[in-house]
Amino acid sequence: MALSSKEVRELARRVMKMSAADATEVLVTSQSDALTRFANNRVHQNVAEENTQVSIRAVAGKRQGVAGTNRLDDESLRAACDAALRAARVAPDDPDFPGLPGADIVRMIDRSAEATRAFDADARADAVAAIVAQSRSRGLTAAGTVRCSDQAISVVSTLGVDVAQALTEAQATVLSMGPDSGSGWASFLDIDAANLAAEAIGSQAADIAQRAANPGDLAPGTYTVVLAPDAVADIMDFLAYTGFSAKSVDEGRSFMSGHIGEQVMSDHITITDDALSKRAMGTTFDFEGQPRRKVVLVDHGIATRPITDSYWAARLGVANTGHALPAPNPYGPMPMNLEMAAGEESIDSLIAGVERGVYVTRFHYVNVEDPITVLLTGMTRDGTFLIENGRLTRPLKNLRFTQSAVEALASCEGVTRDRRFIGTEDGAVYVPGLLLARFAFTGQTS
């Protein structure tokens, strides 16, 4: 079992007293993860891990050093404090380092659920059984995961920062596969495992797999696309990674660089990062213990501003929005609670408005070719269909795309009112489905 928020805070306070640095920041994360994997319609792996990590950032003048440990005895913790200070003393001076941030008011929101903590191996197996039954009954095979996480995070510093919060997370993924090259995908993510409708997501994946059997060819070209939320999540993830940080904007590596205040996307697109939203899953403070503030990153297509941490706020002379990652990090600040505004459409109504195009369930193996334009390349997967005269007419083999995410979102003509949490590399996003008028496919699988 992970430590509670009270216990991680007490541990952080205890460690801070061991440091002899000019200033010290202690970050404690305690996490319990449990994962059930299944394939070929049966469970094949159960794993569980518990870990508590302590990271110490020591300051010596304009120098910083970081050290960490997951050994919680006094001798090991004191050794980590000493190592952080030694690292700081030999680090190069950073004249832009403003010092550790001081305390600020953090609004706490309960982001944990007892049902998730109680979702044990038997409960996960029951969920897998309900998921798998939907594929097995149709002659399909299912694979995927059911995972639960219980976490507590605390940040304490000699500048008066003293915060802690508990988080839980339940996640499930389903890949259903048929004998005729058809496959379907569905996913679930929530704070509360009680909201997992296992049978429903199993049925969703199986429905897509049946419909995707015997896929055909499609010539490369630029098509209108309708993207399900899982596909939109990948675009949001790479926008966050490449474009929303004050560091990337200042260094000229972001699509926002030189374009703040300009219309860069369709006016259908509004993107915010708001840890206080009911639709957020993360902590309400960042890894420096600063309050995460709501930032409208793209407002009806207009690039508004990037997010900051204490370093980049001071360097650029702007407010700290509270988006620091754990020190040290080469990325600068990062949004962790991204949300795309809803529209008025449904997926079916978006499809109904397309004369000829492609429906994409999700993307796979996406990478960046050019961060400035957010030029991405990757594959469609687990349910790609041709749209003709407003309906899905036939399944397609997986397609490779090479497309600027910014240009694609500039062509957005419709947004669904329904949105979903989707897990990403950097956490979770809350996104709708989209209709994009132009999306470039450059090849397909044989």
GROMACS .gro file of C-alpha atoms in nm:
model
  446
    1MET     CA    1   0.000   0.000   0.000
    2ALA     CA    2   0.126   0.348  -0.085
    3LEU     CA    3   0.191   0.597   0.194
    4SER     CA    4  -0.094   0.837   0.265
    5SER     CA    5  -0.075   1.208   0.188
    6LYS     CA    6  -0.016   1.271   0.559
    7GLU     CA    7   0.269   1.019   0.568
    8VAL     CA    8   0.448   1.153   0.258
    9ARG     CA    9   0.427   1.506   0.400
   10GLU     CA   10   0.574   1.395   0.734
   11LEU     CA   11   0.852   1.213   0.547
   12ALA     CA   12   0.931   1.521   0.336
   13ARG     CA   13   0.947   1.741   0.647
   14ARG     CA   14   1.180   1.491   0.817
   15VAL     CA   15   1.416   1.486   0.519
   16MET     CA   16   1.423   1.864   0.485
   17LYS     CA   17   1.560   1.897   0.839
   18MET     CA   18   1.856   1.677   0.740
   19SER     CA   19   1.982   1.916   0.472
   20ALA     CA   20   2.262   2.168   0.528
   21ALA     CA   21   2.210   2.350   0.196
   22ASP     CA   22   2.133   2.720   0.165
   23ALA     CA   23   1.782   2.616   0.060
   24THR     CA   24   1.625   2.274   0.013
   25GLU     CA   25   1.322   2.131  -0.164
   26VAL     CA   26   1.204   1.777  -0.093
   27LEU     CA   27   0.971   1.588  -0.326
   28VAL     CA   28   0.823   1.259  -0.203
   29THR     CA   29   0.614   1.032  -0.424
   30SER     CA   30   0.467   0.709  -0.292
   31GLN     CA   31   0.286   0.483  -0.538
   32SER     CA   32   0.117   0.144  -0.544
   33ASP     CA   33   0.046   0.001  -0.891
   34ALA     CA   34  -0.131  -0.321  -0.980
   35LEU     CA   35  -0.168  -0.450  -1.334
   36THR     CA   36  -0.351  -0.744  -1.488
   37ARG     CA   37  -0.261  -0.834  -1.847
   38PHE     CA   38  -0.465  -1.057  -2.071
   39ALA     CA   39  -0.421  -1.207  -2.417
   40ASN     CA   40  -0.585  -1.482  -2.621
   41ASN     CA   41  -0.897  -1.434  -2.407
   42ARG     CA   42  -0.730  -1.521  -2.076
   43VAL     CA   43  -0.529  -1.357  -1.800
   44HIS     CA   44  -0.158  -1.430  -1.834
   45GLN     CA   45   0.006  -1.188  -1.591
   46ASN     CA   46  -0.060  -1.014  -1.261
   47VAL     CA   47   0.202  -0.772  -1.132
   48ALA     CA   48   0.207  -0.525  -0.845
   49GLU     CA   49   0.466  -0.274  -0.731
   50GLU     CA   50   0.499  -0.039  -0.437
   51ASN     CA   51   0.763   0.229  -0.419
   52THR     CA   52   0.834   0.549  -0.231
   53GLN     CA   53   1.090   0.784  -0.377
   54VAL     CA   54   1.250   1.087  -0.217
   55SER     CA   55   1.414   1.356  -0.430
   56ILE     CA   56   1.615   1.638  -0.273
   57ARG     CA   57   1.702   1.961  -0.456
   58ALA     CA   58   1.979   2.145  -0.272
   59VAL     CA   59   2.076   2.505  -0.346
   60ALA     CA   60   2.420   2.657  -0.294
   61GLY     CA   61   2.416   3.019  -0.409
   62LYS     CA   62   2.317   3.009  -0.777
   63ARG     CA   63   2.393   2.640  -0.803
   64GLN     CA   64   2.158   2.344  -0.775
   65GLY     CA   65   2.209   1.974  -0.713
   66VAL     CA   66   1.960   1.689  -0.701
   67ALA     CA   67   1.985   1.344  -0.546
   68GLY     CA   68   1.728   1.079  -0.465
   69THR     CA   69   1.669   0.750  -0.292
   70ASN     CA   70   1.394   0.502  -0.218
   71ARG     CA   71   1.559   0.384   0.103
   72LEU     CA   72   1.375   0.555   0.388
   73ASP     CA   73   1.606   0.498   0.686
   74ASP     CA   74   1.772   0.809   0.834
   75GLU     CA   75   2.121   0.711   0.721
   76SER     CA   76   2.015   0.674   0.355
   77LEU     CA   77   1.806   0.992   0.359
   78ARG     CA   78   2.090   1.190   0.513
   79ALA     CA   79   2.332   1.050   0.255
   80ALA     CA   80   2.098   1.163  -0.024
   81CYS     CA   81   2.082   1.513   0.126
   82ASP     CA   82   2.462   1.526   0.140
   83ALA     CA   83   2.489   1.401  -0.219
   84ALA     CA   84   2.250   1.671  -0.340
   85LEU     CA   85   2.455   1.940  -0.166
   86ARG     CA   86   2.783   1.804  -0.305
   87ALA     CA   87   2.631   1.807  -0.652
   88ALA     CA   88   2.518   2.167  -0.604
   89ARG     CA   89   2.863   2.281  -0.494
   90VAL     CA   90   3.028   2.149  -0.811
   91ALA     CA   91   2.749   2.251  -1.049
   92PRO     CA   92   2.806   2.553  -1.274
   93ASP     CA   93   2.659   2.885  -1.164
   94ASP     CA   94   2.325   2.961  -1.329
   95PRO     CA   95   2.279   3.341  -1.317
   96ASP     CA   96   1.915   3.300  -1.429
   97PHE     CA   97   1.824   3.073  -1.137
   98PRO     CA   98   1.583   3.282  -0.924
   99GLY     CA   99   1.607   3.058  -0.618
  100LEU     CA  100   1.342   2.817  -0.497
  101PRO     CA  101   0.987   2.953  -0.510
  102GLY     CA  102   0.814   3.046  -0.186
  103ALA     CA  103   0.485   2.922  -0.050
  104ASP     CA  104   0.159   3.009  -0.223
  105ILE     CA  105  -0.203   2.914  -0.164
  106VAL     CA  106  -0.289   2.576  -0.315
  107ARG     CA  107  -0.652   2.467  -0.346
  108MET     CA  108  -0.689   2.100  -0.264
  109ILE     CA  109  -0.938   1.876  -0.445
  110ASP     CA  110  -1.004   1.513  -0.356
  111ARG     CA  111  -0.880   1.315  -0.655
  112SER     CA  112  -0.892   0.968  -0.499
  113ALA     CA  113  -1.151   0.691  -0.469
  114GLU     CA  114  -1.168   0.405  -0.220
  115ALA     CA  115  -1.318   0.183  -0.490
  116THR     CA  116  -0.993   0.212  -0.685
  117ARG     CA  117  -0.781   0.123  -0.383
  118ALA     CA  118  -1.005  -0.180  -0.323
  119PHE     CA  119  -0.993  -0.298  -0.686
  120ASP     CA  120  -0.783  -0.603  -0.612
  121ALA     CA  121  -0.669  -0.894  -0.829
  122ASP     CA  122  -1.009  -1.066  -0.807
  123ALA     CA  123  -1.188  -0.748  -0.914
  124ARG     CA  124  -0.946  -0.699  -1.203
  125ALA     CA  125  -0.995  -1.062  -1.308
  126ASP     CA  126  -1.374  -1.013  -1.302
  127ALA     CA  127  -1.334  -0.706  -1.522
  128VAL     CA  128  -1.115  -0.900  -1.765
  129ALA     CA  129  -1.373  -1.182  -1.777
  130ALA     CA  130  -1.648  -0.934  -1.870
  131ILE     CA  131  -1.428  -0.774  -2.136
  132VAL     CA  132  -1.310  -1.103  -2.286
  133ALA     CA  133  -1.661  -1.251  -2.301
  134GLN     CA  134  -1.756  -0.993  -2.563
  135SER     CA  135  -1.481  -1.112  -2.799
  136ARG     CA  136  -1.500  -1.483  -2.722
  137SER     CA  137  -1.873  -1.499  -2.794
  138ARG     CA  138  -1.808  -1.358  -3.143
  139GLY     CA  139  -1.513  -1.580  -3.232
  140LEU     CA  140  -1.262  -1.304  -3.163
  141THR     CA  141  -0.965  -1.286  -2.926
  142ALA     CA  142  -0.906  -1.003  -2.680
  143ALA     CA  143  -0.588  -0.865  -2.528
  144GLY     CA  144  -0.524  -0.570  -2.302
  145THR     CA  145  -0.476  -0.448  -1.948
  146VAL     CA  146  -0.665  -0.349  -1.635
  147ARG     CA  147  -0.457  -0.130  -1.406
  148CYS     CA  148  -0.509   0.053  -1.076
  149SER     CA  149  -0.283   0.309  -0.913
  150ASP     CA  150  -0.282   0.470  -0.568
  151GLN     CA  151  -0.042   0.760  -0.523
  152ALA     CA  152   0.049   1.033  -0.274
  153ILE     CA  153   0.277   1.329  -0.352
  154SER     CA  154   0.428   1.590  -0.123
  155VAL     CA  155   0.654   1.890  -0.178
  156VAL     CA  156   0.815   2.066   0.120
  157SER     CA  157   1.083   2.335   0.113
  158THR     CA  158   1.276   2.569   0.337
  159LEU     CA  159   1.090   2.855   0.164
  160GLY     CA  160   0.766   2.749   0.334
  161VAL     CA  161   0.619   2.521   0.067
  162ASP     CA  162   0.429   2.240   0.242
  163VAL     CA  163   0.172   2.054   0.029
  164ALA     CA  164   0.051   1.697  -0.018
  165GLN     CA  165  -0.221   1.525  -0.219
  166ALA     CA  166  -0.348   1.173  -0.285
  167LEU     CA  167  -0.447   1.046  -0.630
  168THR     CA  168  -0.600   0.727  -0.761
  169GLU     CA  169  -0.634   0.609  -1.118
  170ALA     CA  170  -0.807   0.314  -1.288
  171GLN     CA  171  -0.730   0.230  -1.649
  172ALA     CA  172  -0.830  -0.042  -1.897
  173THR     CA  173  -0.741  -0.106  -2.260
  174VAL     CA  174  -0.891  -0.361  -2.497
  175LEU     CA  175  -0.763  -0.485  -2.832
  176SER     CA  176  -1.005  -0.726  -2.999
  177MET     CA  177  -0.879  -0.922  -3.301
  178GLY     CA  178  -1.055  -1.132  -3.562
  179PRO     CA  179  -0.929  -1.399  -3.805
  180ASP     CA  180  -0.968  -1.175  -4.110
  181SER     CA  181  -0.723  -0.894  -4.020
  182GLY     CA  182  -0.989  -0.698  -3.836
  183SER     CA  183  -0.909  -0.539  -3.500
  184GLY     CA  184  -1.085  -0.298  -3.267
  185TRP     CA  185  -0.984  -0.081  -2.974
  186ALA     CA  186  -1.146   0.067  -2.664
  187SER     CA  187  -1.006   0.231  -2.353
  188PHE     CA  188  -1.113   0.357  -2.011
  189LEU     CA  189  -0.952   0.599  -1.767
  190ASP     CA  190  -1.098   0.745  -1.448
  191ILE     CA  191  -1.018   0.827  -1.088
  192ASP     CA  192  -1.281   0.578  -0.973
  193ALA     CA  193  -1.264   0.210  -1.072
  194ALA     CA  194  -1.635   0.183  -0.990
  195ASN     CA  195  -1.701   0.366  -1.317
  196LEU     CA  196  -1.535   0.095  -1.525
  197ALA     CA  197  -1.804  -0.055  -1.750
  198ALA     CA  198  -1.600  -0.360  -1.850
  199GLU     CA  199  -1.865  -0.529  -2.061
  200ALA     CA  200  -1.930  -0.208  -2.254
  201ILE     CA  201  -1.568  -0.142  -2.352
  202GLY     CA  202  -1.524  -0.509  -2.438
  203SER     CA  203  -1.827  -0.487  -2.664
  204GLN     CA  204  -1.706  -0.162  -2.821
  205ALA     CA  205  -1.371  -0.316  -2.917
  206ALA     CA  206  -1.534  -0.634  -3.049
  207ASP     CA  207  -1.787  -0.437  -3.256
  208ILE     CA  208  -1.506  -0.246  -3.427
  209ALA     CA  209  -1.305  -0.567  -3.485
  210GLN     CA  210  -1.599  -0.736  -3.655
  211ARG     CA  211  -1.664  -0.436  -3.871
  212ALA     CA  212  -1.294  -0.399  -3.961
  213ALA     CA  213  -1.257  -0.752  -4.106
  214ASN     CA  214  -1.109  -0.793  -4.457
  215PRO     CA  215  -0.977  -0.437  -4.495
  216GLY     CA  216  -0.914  -0.291  -4.838
  217ASP     CA  217  -0.677  -0.047  -5.000
  218LEU     CA  218  -0.684   0.332  -5.010
  219ALA     CA  219  -0.451   0.538  -5.227
  220PRO     CA  220  -0.228   0.784  -5.041
  221GLY     CA  221  -0.353   1.140  -5.046
  222THR     CA  222  -0.510   1.417  -4.844
  223TYR     CA  223  -0.851   1.325  -4.705
  224THR     CA  224  -1.115   1.459  -4.472
  225VAL     CA  225  -1.093   1.262  -4.146
  226VAL     CA  226  -1.308   1.201  -3.843
  227LEU     CA  227  -1.094   1.122  -3.540
  228ALA     CA  228  -1.222   0.935  -3.235
  229PRO     CA  229  -1.102   1.075  -2.896
  230ASP     CA  230  -0.819   0.819  -2.870
  231ALA     CA  231  -0.671   0.960  -3.193
  232VAL     CA  232  -0.720   1.322  -3.081
  233ALA     CA  233  -0.534   1.241  -2.758
  234ASP     CA  234  -0.214   1.166  -2.951
  235ILE     CA  235  -0.230   1.506  -3.121
  236MET     CA  236  -0.282   1.679  -2.787
  237ASP     CA  237   0.005   1.486  -2.632
  238PHE     CA  238   0.250   1.600  -2.898
  239LEU     CA  239   0.127   1.960  -2.887
  240ALA     CA  240   0.204   1.951  -2.514
  241TYR     CA  241   0.545   1.793  -2.567
  242THR     CA  242   0.659   2.030  -2.841
  243GLY     CA  243   0.464   2.353  -2.817
  244PHE     CA  244   0.308   2.466  -2.491
  245SER     CA  245   0.620   2.521  -2.279
  246ALA     CA  246   0.765   2.870  -2.222
  247LYS     CA  247   1.107   2.716  -2.282
  248SER     CA  248   1.021   2.585  -2.628
  249VAL     CA  249   0.847   2.912  -2.717
  250ASP     CA  250   1.143   3.124  -2.601
  251GLU     CA  251   1.391   2.901  -2.785
  252GLY     CA  252   1.191   2.924  -3.109
  253ARG     CA  253   1.104   2.552  -3.115
  254SER     CA  254   0.728   2.591  -3.069
  255PHE     CA  255   0.447   2.653  -3.317
  256MET     CA  256   0.360   2.945  -3.085
  257SER     CA  257   0.701   3.112  -3.127
  258GLY     CA  258   0.641   3.449  -3.292
  259HIS     CA  259   0.270   3.378  -3.327
  260ILE     CA  260   0.122   3.468  -2.989
  261GLY     CA  261  -0.206   3.646  -3.050
  262GLU     CA  262  -0.241   3.505  -3.401
  263GLN     CA  263  -0.501   3.266  -3.542
  264VAL     CA  264  -0.307   2.941  -3.578
  265MET     CA  265  -0.593   2.688  -3.566
  266SER     CA  266  -0.963   2.671  -3.648
  267ASP     CA  267  -1.190   2.878  -3.425
  268HIS     CA  268  -1.347   2.544  -3.322
  269ILE     CA  269  -1.031   2.468  -3.124
  270THR     CA  270  -0.989   2.585  -2.763
  271ILE     CA  271  -0.727   2.413  -2.547
  272THR     CA  272  -0.678   2.479  -2.176
  273ASP     CA  273  -0.470   2.335  -1.896
  274ASP     CA  274  -0.667   2.353  -1.572
  275ALA     CA  275  -0.582   2.137  -1.270
  276LEU     CA  276  -0.884   2.278  -1.084
  277SER     CA  277  -1.130   2.158  -1.347
  278LYS     CA  278  -1.378   1.883  -1.262
  279ARG     CA  279  -1.237   1.715  -1.569
  280ALA     CA  280  -0.878   1.697  -1.438
  281MET     CA  281  -0.709   1.399  -1.275
  282GLY     CA  282  -0.372   1.534  -1.157
  283THR     CA  283  -0.241   1.725  -0.857
  284THR     CA  284  -0.345   2.085  -0.802
  285PHE     CA  285   0.018   2.181  -0.738
  286ASP     CA  286   0.328   2.129  -0.948
  287PHE     CA  287   0.654   1.959  -0.853
  288GLU     CA  288   0.779   2.281  -0.690
  289GLY     CA  289   0.465   2.291  -0.474
  290GLN     CA  290   0.323   2.589  -0.663
  291PRO     CA  291  -0.050   2.615  -0.743
  292ARG     CA  292  -0.132   2.498  -1.094
  293ARG     CA  293  -0.321   2.788  -1.253
  294LYS     CA  294  -0.567   2.765  -1.538
  295VAL     CA  295  -0.407   2.865  -1.867
  296VAL     CA  296  -0.595   2.908  -2.193
  297LEU     CA  297  -0.330   2.798  -2.440
  298VAL     CA  298  -0.537   2.822  -2.759
  299ASP     CA  299  -0.856   3.031  -2.752
  300HIS     CA  300  -1.086   2.963  -3.048
  301GLY     CA  301  -0.781   2.899  -3.259
  302ILE     CA  302  -0.570   3.191  -3.134
  303ALA     CA  303  -0.238   3.109  -2.967
  304THR     CA  304  -0.256   3.289  -2.633
  305ARG     CA  305   0.039   3.206  -2.407
  306PRO     CA  306   0.263   2.918  -2.293
  307ILE     CA  307   0.284   2.771  -1.945
  308THR     CA  308   0.572   2.843  -1.703
  309ASP     CA  309   0.751   2.717  -1.396
  310SER     CA  310   0.939   2.936  -1.147
  311TYR     CA  311   1.259   2.938  -1.357
  312TRP     CA  312   1.097   3.036  -1.688
  313ALA     CA  313   0.854   3.278  -1.524
  314ALA     CA  314   1.146   3.467  -1.370
  315ARG     CA  315   1.357   3.447  -1.685
  316LEU     CA  316   1.078   3.589  -1.904
  317GLY     CA  317   0.938   3.828  -1.643
  318VAL     CA  318   0.590   3.674  -1.645
  319ALA     CA  319   0.367   3.501  -1.389
  320ASN     CA  320   0.440   3.148  -1.277
  321THR     CA  321   0.153   2.926  -1.396
  322GLY     CA  322   0.268   2.630  -1.181
  323HIS     CA  323   0.374   2.372  -1.438
  324ALA     CA  324   0.714   2.258  -1.311
  325LEU     CA  325   0.834   1.902  -1.364
  326PRO     CA  326   1.055   1.732  -1.103
  327ALA     CA  327   1.407   1.879  -1.097
  328PRO     CA  328   1.626   1.839  -1.288
  329ASN     CA  329   1.450   1.822  -1.622
  330PRO     CA  330   1.559   1.925  -1.973
  331TYR     CA  331   1.206   1.998  -2.095
  332GLY     CA  332   1.105   2.303  -1.895
  333PRO     CA  333   0.743   2.335  -1.779
  334MET     CA  334   0.484   2.088  -1.905
  335PRO     CA  335   0.100   2.090  -1.904
  336MET     CA  336  -0.044   1.794  -1.713
  337ASN     CA  337  -0.421   1.862  -1.721
  338LEU     CA  338  -0.499   1.937  -2.085
  339GLU     CA  339  -0.855   1.967  -2.204
  340MET     CA  340  -1.001   2.046  -2.548
  341ALA     CA  341  -1.333   2.230  -2.545
  342ALA     CA  342  -1.644   2.041  -2.654
  343GLY     CA  343  -1.854   2.121  -2.958
  344GLU     CA  344  -2.214   2.043  -3.050
  345GLU     CA  345  -2.177   1.735  -3.269
  346SER     CA  346  -2.171   1.358  -3.219
  347ILE     CA  347  -1.932   1.121  -3.395
  348ASP     CA  348  -2.223   1.000  -3.610
  349SER     CA  349  -2.320   1.356  -3.712
  350LEU     CA  350  -1.956   1.434  -3.800
  351ILE     CA  351  -1.943   1.123  -4.020
  352ALA     CA  352  -2.277   1.213  -4.172
  353GLY     CA  353  -2.129   1.540  -4.296
  354VAL     CA  354  -1.841   1.378  -4.488
  355GLU     CA  355  -1.887   1.296  -4.858
  356ARG     CA  356  -1.560   1.098  -4.883
  357GLY     CA  357  -1.308   1.060  -4.604
  358VAL     CA  358  -1.151   0.836  -4.342
  359TYR     CA  359  -1.261   0.746  -3.989
  360VAL     CA  360  -0.972   0.677  -3.748
  361THR     CA  361  -1.020   0.495  -3.416
  362ARG     CA  362  -0.669   0.561  -3.291
  363PHE     CA  363  -0.309   0.620  -3.394
  364HIS     CA  364  -0.004   0.409  -3.321
  365TYR     CA  365   0.374   0.466  -3.305
  366VAL     CA  366   0.353   0.842  -3.354
  367ASN     CA  367   0.675   1.043  -3.369
  368VAL     CA  368   0.777   1.403  -3.434
  369GLU     CA  369   0.948   1.497  -3.760
  370ASP     CA  370   0.949   1.876  -3.703
  371PRO     CA  371   0.864   2.025  -3.362
  372ILE     CA  372   0.806   2.378  -3.494
  373THR     CA  373   0.510   2.275  -3.710
  374VAL     CA  374   0.436   1.971  -3.492
  375LEU     CA  375   0.483   1.758  -3.804
  376LEU     CA  376   0.391   1.407  -3.692
  377THR     CA  377   0.419   1.068  -3.857
  378GLY     CA  378   0.255   0.746  -3.746
  379MET     CA  379   0.001   0.479  -3.833
  380THR     CA  380  -0.370   0.434  -3.794
  381ARG     CA  381  -0.468   0.122  -3.602
  382ASP     CA  382  -0.754  -0.099  -3.479
  383GLY     CA  383  -1.037   0.040  -3.684
  384THR     CA  384  -0.981   0.256  -3.995
  385PHE     CA  385  -1.279   0.298  -4.227
  386LEU     CA  386  -1.366   0.469  -4.551
  387ILE     CA  387  -1.647   0.725  -4.523
  388GLU     CA  388  -1.865   0.766  -4.830
  389ASN     CA  389  -2.175   0.979  -4.853
  390GLY     CA  390  -2.200   1.021  -4.478
  391ARG     CA  391  -2.151   0.663  -4.361
  392LEU     CA  392  -1.877   0.408  -4.300
  393THR     CA  393  -1.871   0.187  -4.609
  394ARG     CA  394  -1.570  -0.044  -4.580
  395PRO     CA  395  -1.267  -0.111  -4.355
  396LEU     CA  396  -0.923   0.005  -4.467
  397LYS     CA  397  -0.575  -0.133  -4.416
  398ASN     CA  398  -0.372   0.072  -4.170
  399LEU     CA  399  -0.251   0.400  -4.317
  400ARG     CA  400   0.070   0.594  -4.255
  401PHE     CA  401   0.024   0.966  -4.206
  402THR     CA  402   0.269   1.255  -4.222
  403GLN     CA  403   0.086   1.564  -4.111
  404SER     CA  404   0.138   1.888  -3.920
  405ALA     CA  405  -0.090   1.875  -3.615
  406VAL     CA  406  -0.127   2.253  -3.622
  407GLU     CA  407  -0.229   2.258  -3.988
  408ALA     CA  408  -0.470   1.970  -3.929
  409LEU     CA  409  -0.635   2.154  -3.639
  410ALA     CA  410  -0.650   2.467  -3.855
  411SER     CA  411  -0.882   2.271  -4.084
  412CYS     CA  412  -1.115   2.157  -3.804
  413GLU     CA  413  -1.481   2.187  -3.904
  414GLY     CA  414  -1.656   2.001  -3.623
  415VAL     CA  415  -1.614   1.894  -3.258
  416THR     CA  416  -1.819   1.642  -3.059
  417ARG     CA  417  -2.001   1.739  -2.741
  418ASP     CA  418  -1.899   1.412  -2.574
  419ARG     CA  419  -1.544   1.400  -2.440
  420ARG     CA  420  -1.339   1.130  -2.272
  421PHE     CA  421  -1.033   1.091  -2.054
  422ILE     CA  422  -0.755   0.926  -2.253
  423GLY     CA  423  -0.426   0.815  -2.103
  424THR     CA  424  -0.112   0.954  -2.271
  425GLU     CA  425   0.264   0.943  -2.226
  426ASP     CA  426   0.243   1.247  -1.995
  427GLY     CA  427  -0.068   1.154  -1.799
  428ALA     CA  428  -0.422   1.212  -1.925
  429VAL     CA  429  -0.610   1.446  -2.156
  430TYR     CA  430  -0.983   1.516  -2.181
  431VAL     CA  431  -1.077   1.535  -2.546
  432PRO     CA  432  -1.367   1.519  -2.796
  433GLY     CA  433  -1.380   1.369  -3.143
  434LEU     CA  434  -1.292   1.594  -3.438
  435LEU     CA  435  -1.372   1.646  -3.805
  436LEU     CA  436  -1.060   1.769  -3.989
  437ALA     CA  437  -1.099   1.876  -4.352
  438ARG     CA  438  -0.741   1.797  -4.454
  439PHE     CA  439  -0.519   1.515  -4.330
  440ALA     CA  440  -0.233   1.368  -4.534
  441PHE     CA  441  -0.190   0.990  -4.563
  442THR     CA  442   0.138   0.892  -4.727
  443GLY     CA  443   0.113   0.513  -4.747
  444GLN     CA  444  -0.056   0.200  -4.617
  445THR     CA  445   0.028  -0.146  -4.490
  446SER     CA  446   0.043  -0.425  -4.746
   0.00000   0.00000   0.00000
